[in-house]
Structure formats: C-alpha cells, structure tokens
Coordinates of C-alpha atoms in Angstrom, one line a residue:
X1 CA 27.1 131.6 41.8
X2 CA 23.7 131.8 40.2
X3 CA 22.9 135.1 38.5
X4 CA 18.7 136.5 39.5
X5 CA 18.5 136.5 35.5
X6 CA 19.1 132.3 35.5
X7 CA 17.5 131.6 39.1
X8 CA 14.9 129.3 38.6
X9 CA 12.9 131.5 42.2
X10 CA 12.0 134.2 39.7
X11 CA 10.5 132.7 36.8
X12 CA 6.7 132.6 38.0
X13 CA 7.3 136.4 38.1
X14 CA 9.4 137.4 35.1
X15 CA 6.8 138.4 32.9
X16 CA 5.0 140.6 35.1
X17 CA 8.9 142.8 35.2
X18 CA 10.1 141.5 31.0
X19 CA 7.7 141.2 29.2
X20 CA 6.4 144.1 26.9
X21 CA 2.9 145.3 27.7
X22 CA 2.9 142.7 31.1
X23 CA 5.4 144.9 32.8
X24 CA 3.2 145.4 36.3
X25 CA 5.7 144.3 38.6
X26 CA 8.2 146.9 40.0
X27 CA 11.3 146.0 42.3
X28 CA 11.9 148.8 45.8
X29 CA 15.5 147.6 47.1
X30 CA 16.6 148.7 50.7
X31 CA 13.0 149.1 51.7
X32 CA 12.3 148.7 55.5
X33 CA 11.2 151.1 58.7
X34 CA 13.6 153.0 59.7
X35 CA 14.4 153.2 63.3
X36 CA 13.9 149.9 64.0
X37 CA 15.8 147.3 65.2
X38 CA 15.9 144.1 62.9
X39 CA 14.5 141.9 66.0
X40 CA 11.2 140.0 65.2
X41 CA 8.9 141.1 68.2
X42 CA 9.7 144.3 67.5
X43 CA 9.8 144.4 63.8
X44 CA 6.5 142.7 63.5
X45 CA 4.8 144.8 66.1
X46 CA 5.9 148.3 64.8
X47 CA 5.0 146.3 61.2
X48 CA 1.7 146.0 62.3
X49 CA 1.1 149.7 64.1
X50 CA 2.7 151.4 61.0
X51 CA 5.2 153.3 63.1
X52 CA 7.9 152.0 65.4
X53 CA 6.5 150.2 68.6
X54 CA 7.6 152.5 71.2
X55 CA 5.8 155.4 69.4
X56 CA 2.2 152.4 68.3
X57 CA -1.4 153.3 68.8
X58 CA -2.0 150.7 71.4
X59 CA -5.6 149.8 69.8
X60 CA -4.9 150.0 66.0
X61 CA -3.1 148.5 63.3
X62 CA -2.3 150.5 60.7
X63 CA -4.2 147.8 57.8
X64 CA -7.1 148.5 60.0
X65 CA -7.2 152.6 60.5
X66 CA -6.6 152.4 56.3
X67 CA -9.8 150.0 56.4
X68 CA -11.9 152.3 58.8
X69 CA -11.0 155.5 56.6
X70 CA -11.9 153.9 53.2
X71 CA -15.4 153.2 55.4
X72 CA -18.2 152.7 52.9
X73 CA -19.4 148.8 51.1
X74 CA -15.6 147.7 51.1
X75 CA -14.1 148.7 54.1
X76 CA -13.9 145.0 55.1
X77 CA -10.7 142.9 54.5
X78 CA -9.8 138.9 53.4
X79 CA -7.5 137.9 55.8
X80 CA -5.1 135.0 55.3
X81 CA -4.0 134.4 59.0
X82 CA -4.4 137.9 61.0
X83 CA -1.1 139.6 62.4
X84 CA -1.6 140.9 65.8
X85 CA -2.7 144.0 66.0
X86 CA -2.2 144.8 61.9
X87 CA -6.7 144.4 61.6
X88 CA -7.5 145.9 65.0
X89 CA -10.8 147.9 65.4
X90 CA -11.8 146.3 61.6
X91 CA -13.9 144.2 60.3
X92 CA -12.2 140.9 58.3
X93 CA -13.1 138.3 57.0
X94 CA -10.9 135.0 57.4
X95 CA -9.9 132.7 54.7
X96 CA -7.6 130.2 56.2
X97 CA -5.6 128.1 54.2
X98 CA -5.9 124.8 55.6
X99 CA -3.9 121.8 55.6
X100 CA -0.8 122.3 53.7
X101 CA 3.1 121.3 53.1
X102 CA 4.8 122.7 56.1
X103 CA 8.3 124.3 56.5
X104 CA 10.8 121.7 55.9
X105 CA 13.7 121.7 58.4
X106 CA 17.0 123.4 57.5
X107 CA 19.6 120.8 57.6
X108 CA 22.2 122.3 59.6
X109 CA 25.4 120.8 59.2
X110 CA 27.4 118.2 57.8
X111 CA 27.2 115.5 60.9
X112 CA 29.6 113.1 59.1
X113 CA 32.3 115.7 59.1
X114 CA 31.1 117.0 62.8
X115 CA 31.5 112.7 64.3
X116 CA 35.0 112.8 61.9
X117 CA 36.4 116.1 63.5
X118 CA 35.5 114.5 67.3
X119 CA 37.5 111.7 66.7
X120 CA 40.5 113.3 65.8
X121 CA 40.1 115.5 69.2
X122 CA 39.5 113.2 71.1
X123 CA 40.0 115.0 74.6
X124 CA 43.6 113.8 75.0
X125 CA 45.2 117.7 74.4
X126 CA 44.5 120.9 75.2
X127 CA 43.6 121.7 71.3
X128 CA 40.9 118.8 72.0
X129 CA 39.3 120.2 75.0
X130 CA 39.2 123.8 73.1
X131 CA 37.4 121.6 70.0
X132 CA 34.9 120.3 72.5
X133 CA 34.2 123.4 74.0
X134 CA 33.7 125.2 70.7
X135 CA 31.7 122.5 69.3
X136 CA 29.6 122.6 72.2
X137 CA 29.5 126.8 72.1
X138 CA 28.7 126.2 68.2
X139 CA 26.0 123.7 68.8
X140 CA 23.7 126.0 71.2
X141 CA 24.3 129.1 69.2
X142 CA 22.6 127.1 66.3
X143 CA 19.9 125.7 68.2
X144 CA 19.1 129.0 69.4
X145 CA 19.0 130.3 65.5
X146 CA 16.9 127.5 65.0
X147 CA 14.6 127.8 67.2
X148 CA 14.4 131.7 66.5
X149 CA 13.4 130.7 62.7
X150 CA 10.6 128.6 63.7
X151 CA 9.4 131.5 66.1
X152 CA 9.0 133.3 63.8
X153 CA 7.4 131.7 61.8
X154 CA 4.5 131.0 64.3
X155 CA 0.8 132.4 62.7
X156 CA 1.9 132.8 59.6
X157 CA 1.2 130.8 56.0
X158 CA 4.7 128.5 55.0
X159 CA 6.1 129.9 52.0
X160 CA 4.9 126.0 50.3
X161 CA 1.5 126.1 51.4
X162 CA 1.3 129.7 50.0
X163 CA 2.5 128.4 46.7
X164 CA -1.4 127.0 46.2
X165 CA -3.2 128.9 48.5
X166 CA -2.2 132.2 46.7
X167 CA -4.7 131.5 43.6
X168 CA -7.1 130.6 46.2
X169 CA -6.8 133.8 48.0
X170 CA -6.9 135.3 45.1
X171 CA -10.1 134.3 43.6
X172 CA -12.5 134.8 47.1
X173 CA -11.1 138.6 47.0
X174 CA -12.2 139.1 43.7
X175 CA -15.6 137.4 44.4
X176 CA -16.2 139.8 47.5
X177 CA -18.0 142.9 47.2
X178 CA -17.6 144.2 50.6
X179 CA -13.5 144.0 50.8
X180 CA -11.6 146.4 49.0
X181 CA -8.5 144.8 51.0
X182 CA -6.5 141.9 51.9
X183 CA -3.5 140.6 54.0
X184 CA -1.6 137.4 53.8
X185 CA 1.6 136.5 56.3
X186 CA 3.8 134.1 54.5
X187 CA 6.9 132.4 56.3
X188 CA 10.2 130.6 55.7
X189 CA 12.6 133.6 55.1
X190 CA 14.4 133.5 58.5
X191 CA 17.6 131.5 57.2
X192 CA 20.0 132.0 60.0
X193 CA 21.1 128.8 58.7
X194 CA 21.9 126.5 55.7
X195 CA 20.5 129.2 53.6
X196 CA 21.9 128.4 50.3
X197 CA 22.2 130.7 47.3
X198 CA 20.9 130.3 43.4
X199 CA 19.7 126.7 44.8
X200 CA 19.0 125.7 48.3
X201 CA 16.4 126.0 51.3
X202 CA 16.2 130.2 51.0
X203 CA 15.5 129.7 46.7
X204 CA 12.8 127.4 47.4
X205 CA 11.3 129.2 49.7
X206 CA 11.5 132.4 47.3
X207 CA 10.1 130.0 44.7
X208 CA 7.0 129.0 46.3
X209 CA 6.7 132.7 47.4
X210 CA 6.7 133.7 44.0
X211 CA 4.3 131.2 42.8
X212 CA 1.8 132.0 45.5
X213 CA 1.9 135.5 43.7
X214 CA 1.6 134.5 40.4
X215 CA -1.4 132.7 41.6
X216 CA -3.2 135.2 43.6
X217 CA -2.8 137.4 39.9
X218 CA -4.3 134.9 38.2
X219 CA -7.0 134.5 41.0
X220 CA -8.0 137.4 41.0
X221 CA -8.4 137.4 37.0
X222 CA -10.1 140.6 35.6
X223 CA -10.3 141.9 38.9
X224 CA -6.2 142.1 38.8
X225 CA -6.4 144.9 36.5
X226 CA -7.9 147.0 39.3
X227 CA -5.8 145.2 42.1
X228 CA -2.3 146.7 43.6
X229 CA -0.2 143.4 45.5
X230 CA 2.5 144.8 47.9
X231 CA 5.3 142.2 49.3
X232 CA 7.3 143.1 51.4
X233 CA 8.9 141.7 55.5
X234 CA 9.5 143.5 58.2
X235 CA 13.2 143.6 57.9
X236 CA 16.0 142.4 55.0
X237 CA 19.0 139.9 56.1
X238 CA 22.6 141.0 56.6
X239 CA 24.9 141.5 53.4
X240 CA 27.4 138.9 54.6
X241 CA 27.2 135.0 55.4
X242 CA 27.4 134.1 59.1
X243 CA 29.0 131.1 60.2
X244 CA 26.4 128.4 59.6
X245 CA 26.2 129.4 56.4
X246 CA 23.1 131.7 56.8
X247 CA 22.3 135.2 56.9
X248 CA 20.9 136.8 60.4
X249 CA 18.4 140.3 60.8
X250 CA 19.3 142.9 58.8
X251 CA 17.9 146.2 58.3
X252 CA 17.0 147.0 54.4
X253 CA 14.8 144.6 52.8
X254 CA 12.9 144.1 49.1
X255 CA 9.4 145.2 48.6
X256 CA 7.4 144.1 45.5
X257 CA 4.4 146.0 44.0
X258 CA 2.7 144.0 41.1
X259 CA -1.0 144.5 39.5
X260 CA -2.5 146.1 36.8
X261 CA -2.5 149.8 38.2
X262 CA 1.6 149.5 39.0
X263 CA 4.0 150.7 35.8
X264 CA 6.5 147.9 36.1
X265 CA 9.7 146.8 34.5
X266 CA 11.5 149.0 36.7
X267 CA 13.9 149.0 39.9
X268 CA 13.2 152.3 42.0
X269 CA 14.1 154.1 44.8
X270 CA 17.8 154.9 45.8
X271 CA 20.2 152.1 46.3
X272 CA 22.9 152.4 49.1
X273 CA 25.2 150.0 47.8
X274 CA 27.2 146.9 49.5
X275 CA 30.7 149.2 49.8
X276 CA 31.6 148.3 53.7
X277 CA 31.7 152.5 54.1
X278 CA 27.4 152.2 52.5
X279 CA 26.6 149.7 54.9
X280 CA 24.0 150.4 58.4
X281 CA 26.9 149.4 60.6
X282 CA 28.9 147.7 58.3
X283 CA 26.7 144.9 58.2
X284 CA 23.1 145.7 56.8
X285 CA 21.8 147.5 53.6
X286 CA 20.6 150.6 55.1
X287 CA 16.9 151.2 54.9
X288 CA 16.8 154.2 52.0
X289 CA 13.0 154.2 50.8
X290 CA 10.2 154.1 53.9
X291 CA 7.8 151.7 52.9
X292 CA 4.9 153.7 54.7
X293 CA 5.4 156.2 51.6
X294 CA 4.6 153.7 49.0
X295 CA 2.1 152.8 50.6
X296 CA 0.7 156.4 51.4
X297 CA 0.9 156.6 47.3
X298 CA -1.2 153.7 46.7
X299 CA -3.8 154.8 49.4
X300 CA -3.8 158.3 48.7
X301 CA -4.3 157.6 44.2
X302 CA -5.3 154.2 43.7
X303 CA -7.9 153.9 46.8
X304 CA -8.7 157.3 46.5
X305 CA -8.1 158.6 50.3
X306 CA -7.7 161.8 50.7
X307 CA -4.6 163.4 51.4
X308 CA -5.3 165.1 54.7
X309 CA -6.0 161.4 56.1
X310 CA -3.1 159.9 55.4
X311 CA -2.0 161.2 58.5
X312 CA -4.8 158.9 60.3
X313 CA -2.7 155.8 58.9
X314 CA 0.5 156.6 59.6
X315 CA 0.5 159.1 62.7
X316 CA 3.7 160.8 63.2
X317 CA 5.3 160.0 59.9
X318 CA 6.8 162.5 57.9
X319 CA 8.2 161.8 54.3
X320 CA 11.8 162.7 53.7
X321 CA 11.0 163.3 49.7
X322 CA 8.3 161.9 47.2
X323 CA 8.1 158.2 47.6
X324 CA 9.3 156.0 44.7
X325 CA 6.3 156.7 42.1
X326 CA 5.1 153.0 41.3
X327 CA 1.4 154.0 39.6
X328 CA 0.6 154.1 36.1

C-alpha cells in the first residue's frame, strides 16, 4: 500500500497544506448532504438545488440564488461547463475548455485469465454450467458499472483535460470584473471498476485533479490572495472494495478549501471512523460535516452576505453546530 504522504496524486498540492507560511489548503473528511441517497441523478440534482431534490426550488440552483444576493458589478459567474439547474435565474459567463485528453477507459479485467478459466469449464459438468452462468451474471453487472461511470460523466470537464484547463480558468476569472464567482464540473471519479490504489486509473485521475487546482491558483495569481477554491462531489465511495476491484456510491466524501483567505495545514471537522459499528450501514463513511455550512461561512465572511440571507441560499437548512471554521 501506498501511504497519501508518498502518493505521487498529492504533490501539486502539498505546499498549499506543508509548507510554513503556504499553508492555504484545509482537508473536511466525511463531507456530503445528508439525506441523500448516493445515486447520481439524485445526488447531482439536490447538488445543484442546495437541499435534497424532493424538498429543490424547481427554478433555482443554489450557485445561482448566492449570485442574485451578492447582486451588484460581480454578481456574474465563469462557468466551466454549467450543471443543470446549479446557475439557474443567473447570469454566466461560459469558458469552455475545448478539445482535450478524454477519459481513458478502465480496463476491466484480466481477459487472459477470463479465456483460461473457460477452458477449464468447458460446459461438460454442472460446476461448468454454474461457471458460465456466473461469468455471464459477472459480465453484465460490469457493463452496467461501466456504463454508469461514463453517465456520469456526461457535461462535465475529464479530470485530464482539467489538468490544463484549470490555469486557464484560472486566469479569465481573475481578468473579469463583473464575476465574483465561478464553477467547474470535473469527471473521472466514478471507479466502480479497476480502481486501483497509491497507483492506478482512480490516482491518475486524483492527479490531474490536483494539478488542475494548482493551476487555477496560479491562474489566478495575485488575485488568489482574495480567492476561496472549494472541491468537493456530490457523494464519497464505499469504504470497502467491490468485486471488480472498484469502489461503488458511498455517502461521506472529501471537500477541499484552498486560497489565500483559508488557514490551512489542517484536517477539520469530526471524523466517524472506518470501525464496521461507525459505518452509514456498514458500508459508507457517514456524512458528519454538511457541506452547505462551509459554504454558508465563506458566503456569510469572505463575500460579505449577510446573515439573515443565508437562508435565501439554502432554504430549509438548519445547522446542527458551527461549521468547521476554515477562514483566516
């Protein structure tokens, strides 16, 4: 196993959480939405509407309500490629990213020992027609997770096209004078299968991800002293490897706040644990800081909204203590 300290996936990052004065990156473990299932239409869409679907503004996103109440020169936002419903009602501007490296294709077993095992069952025996019928069972359930990652990832930036577009992105914000905000949906995360761990498809992807970061930092040059960058998905991956050598939907993800405003170096918020008896249905990290908190915190003392509108942004959301505090 390959420890995070000697993974090659963080090193565009590291200064930004080691390194003395740099420290403006801080680390939120079991971060999510809670109350919703880890199923992408539905993640994404109560994503978007800043509260869980069933409950969503039909017309509104909550990116967009934040942009209306900011109001003023800047309430327009750089969009990289807009998720629906996240900039509803708002004004954006789009910055797409071109022609880029795409997503390349898990590879999702070994077929040389798949063609081996059928010629030892060879349909002759009951254990053979119970090998065929398994492969077979095997087969679609992996097509399926397939076809579910590249779902998806449909509308969003691939994780190595971000790795170049970030600096990109980067520099128009800090060029505009009429955007106070930005948003940026980055693929290539959903590794149901072949994932890998300290090297392999999910590391690259974190990689490139981590680049694309660095870069929009250094894009954004001065104007990164000023600048908050939150990362974060709509849902984590399951604690335990499936049997394709993946990880499927879990609920408690990682959310990353970086920029000159955040005091970084540190790892906040509570921390559930992987003990089976911690675990959301003794599977998942369970979701223990609300992301819509943070959030709240940056809007509420970096943007300078005020407090009795925070409730315009997040409508119905009540925090269950003071968020994780990641300001200077």
């Amino acid at each position: 196993m390959t420890s995070v300290a000697d993974s090659s996936c963080i090193r565009p990052l590291a200064p930004l959480f080691l390194s003395g004065k740099q420290k403006k990156l801080a680390v939120i473990p079991a971060c999510g939405l809670p109350g919703v299932a880890p199923e992408h239409q539905a993640a994404l869409a109560s994503f978007a509407a800043g509260v869980p679907a069933k409950d969503a503004p039909r017309k509104s996103g909550w990116l967009g309500r934040l942009s209306l109440a900011l109001g003023g020169e800047r309430a327009q936002m750089l969009v990289g490629k807009p998720l629906a419903g996240l900039c509803r009602r708002s004004p954006y501007k789009l910055l797409a990213p071109g022609r880029g490296p795409s997503l390349p294709a898990p590879v999702p077993e070994d077929q040389a020992l798949f063609e081996a095992e059928s010629r030892l069952f060879d349909g002759r025996t009951a254990l053979d027609t119970a090998f065929t019928a398994g492969r077979k069972a095997r087969s679609a359930l992996q097509s399926r997770f397939l076809a579910e990652s590249r779902e998806s990832a449909a509308g969003a930036v691939p994780a190595p096209t971000f790795a170049r577009y970030g600096e990109r992105f980067g520099r128009e914000l800090a060029e505009r004078r009429d955007a106070s905000l930005g948003f940026v949906a980055v693929s290539g995360f959903d590794t149901h299968v072949s994932q890998g761990a300290g090297q392999g498809y999910l590391a690259d992807r974190l990689c490139e991800t981590a680049e694309g970061l660095s870069g929009l930092l250094d894009g954004l040059g001065k104007a990164a002293d000023g600048t908050v960058v939150v990362a974060l998905g709509e849902f984590g991956r399951r604690v335990r490897e499936n049997a394709f050598g993946g990880t499927d939907n879990g609920r408690g993800g990682v959310m990353l706040v970086m920029g000159g405003p955040v005091a970084g170096g540190r790892v906040l918020g509570p921390w559930p644990g992987l003990a089976d008896h911690r675990l959301a249905e003794g599977q998942d990290v369970d979701v223990a800081t609300d992301w819509r908190g943070v959030v709240a915190e940056i809007a509420r003392y970096h943007l300078g909204l005020p407090e009795k509108r925070l409730a315009e942004i997040f409508p119905g959301f009540t925090p269950q203590g003071p968020p994780p505090s990641v300001l200077a």
